[in-house]
Short mmCIF file of C-alpha atoms and ligand atoms in Angstrom, two decimals:
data_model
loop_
_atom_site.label_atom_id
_atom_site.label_comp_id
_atom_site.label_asym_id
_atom_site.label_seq_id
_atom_site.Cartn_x
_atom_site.Cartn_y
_atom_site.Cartn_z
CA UNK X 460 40.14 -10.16 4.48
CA UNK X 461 40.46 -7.71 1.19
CA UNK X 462 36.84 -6.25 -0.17
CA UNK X 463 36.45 -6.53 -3.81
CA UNK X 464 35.48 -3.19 -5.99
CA UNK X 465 31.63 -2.84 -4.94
CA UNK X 466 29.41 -3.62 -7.08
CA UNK X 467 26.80 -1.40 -8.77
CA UNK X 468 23.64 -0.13 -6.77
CA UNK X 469 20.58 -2.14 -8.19
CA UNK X 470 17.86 -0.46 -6.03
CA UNK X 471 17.56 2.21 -7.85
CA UNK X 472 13.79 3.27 -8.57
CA UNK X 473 13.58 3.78 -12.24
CA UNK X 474 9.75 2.41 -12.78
CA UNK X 475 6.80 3.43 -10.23
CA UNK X 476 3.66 1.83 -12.50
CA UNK X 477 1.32 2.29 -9.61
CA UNK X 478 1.65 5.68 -7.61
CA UNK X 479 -0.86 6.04 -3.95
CA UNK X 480 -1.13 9.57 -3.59
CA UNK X 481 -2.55 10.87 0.17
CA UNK X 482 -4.17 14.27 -1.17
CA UNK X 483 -5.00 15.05 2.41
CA UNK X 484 -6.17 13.58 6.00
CA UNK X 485 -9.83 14.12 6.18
CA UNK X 486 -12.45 12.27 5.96
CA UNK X 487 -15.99 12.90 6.36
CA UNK X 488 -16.66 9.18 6.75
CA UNK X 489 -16.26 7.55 10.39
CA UNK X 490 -15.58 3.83 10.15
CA UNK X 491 -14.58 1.89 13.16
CA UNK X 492 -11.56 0.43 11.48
CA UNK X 493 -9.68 3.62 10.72
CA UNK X 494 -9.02 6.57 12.89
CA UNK X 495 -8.25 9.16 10.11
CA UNK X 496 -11.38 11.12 10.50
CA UNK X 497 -9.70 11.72 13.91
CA UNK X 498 -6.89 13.89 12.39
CA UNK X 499 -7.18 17.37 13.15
CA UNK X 500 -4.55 18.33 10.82
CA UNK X 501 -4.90 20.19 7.81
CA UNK X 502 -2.12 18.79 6.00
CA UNK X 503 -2.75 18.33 1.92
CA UNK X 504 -1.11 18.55 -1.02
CA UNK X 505 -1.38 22.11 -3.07
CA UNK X 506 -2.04 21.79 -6.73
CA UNK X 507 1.23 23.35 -7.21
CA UNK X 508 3.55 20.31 -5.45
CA UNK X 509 1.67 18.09 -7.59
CA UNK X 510 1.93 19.95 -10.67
CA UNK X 511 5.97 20.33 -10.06
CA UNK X 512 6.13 16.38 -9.55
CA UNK X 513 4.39 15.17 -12.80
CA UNK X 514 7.29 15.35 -15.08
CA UNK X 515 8.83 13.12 -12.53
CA UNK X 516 5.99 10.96 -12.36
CA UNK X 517 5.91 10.58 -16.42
CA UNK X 518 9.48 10.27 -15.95
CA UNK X 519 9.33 7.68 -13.79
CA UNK X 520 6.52 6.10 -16.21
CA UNK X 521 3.49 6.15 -13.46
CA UNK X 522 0.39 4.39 -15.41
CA UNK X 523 -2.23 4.49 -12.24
CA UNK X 524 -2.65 7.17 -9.62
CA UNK X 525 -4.35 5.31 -6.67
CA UNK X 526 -6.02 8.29 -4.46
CA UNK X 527 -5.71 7.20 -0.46
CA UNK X 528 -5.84 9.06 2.38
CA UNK X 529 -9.01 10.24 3.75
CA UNK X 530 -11.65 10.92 1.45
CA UNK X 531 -9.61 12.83 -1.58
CA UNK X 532 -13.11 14.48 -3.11
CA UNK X 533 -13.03 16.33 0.21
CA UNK X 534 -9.64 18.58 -1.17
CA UNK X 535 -10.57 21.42 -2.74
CA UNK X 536 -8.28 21.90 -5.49
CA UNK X 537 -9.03 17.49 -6.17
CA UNK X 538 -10.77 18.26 -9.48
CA UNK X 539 -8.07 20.84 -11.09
CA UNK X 540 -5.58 18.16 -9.97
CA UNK X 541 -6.67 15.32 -11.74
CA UNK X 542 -6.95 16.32 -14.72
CA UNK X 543 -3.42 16.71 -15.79
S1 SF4 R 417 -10.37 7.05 5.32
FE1 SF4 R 417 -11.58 5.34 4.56
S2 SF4 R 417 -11.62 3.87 6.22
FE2 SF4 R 417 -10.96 5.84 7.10
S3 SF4 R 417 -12.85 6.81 7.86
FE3 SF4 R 417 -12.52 7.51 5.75
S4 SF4 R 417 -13.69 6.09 4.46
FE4 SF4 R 417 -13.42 5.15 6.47
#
């Protein structure tokens, strides 16, 4: 059996329209459902990863930021953050 030249990668990301960003862990909720509020990690992003990713992000021609996670209000530097 001979292979054939391969053929061009097509699964290359070049649009993300919708991006879910997971600001942190916590939550100060504690529905039955979900076992976040569980974490004790203190895992989040700093203002300064996201700042250092927007270019990307306009880049990449993101339209929505969908905040998940636990409860994103709960991160300190949330405000600052969002308004880039
Ligand atoms: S992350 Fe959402 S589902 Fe989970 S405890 Fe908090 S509010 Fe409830």
């Amino acid at each position: 059996m001979t292979s054939g030249p391969l053929l061009p990668r097509r699964d290359r990301i070049e649009r993300v329209p919708v991006l879910i960003l997971f600001p942190h862990e916590r939550c100060n909720c504690r529905c039955l459902m979900c076992d976040i509020w569980k974490t004790t990690g203190r895992n989040q992003l700093s203002p300064e990863e996201v700042r250092s990713w927007t270019e990307e992000w306009r880049r990449l021609g993101v339209r929505r930021v969908v905040l998940s996670g636990g409860e994103p209000l709960l991160h300190p530097g949330f405000a600052p953050s969002a308004r880039r």
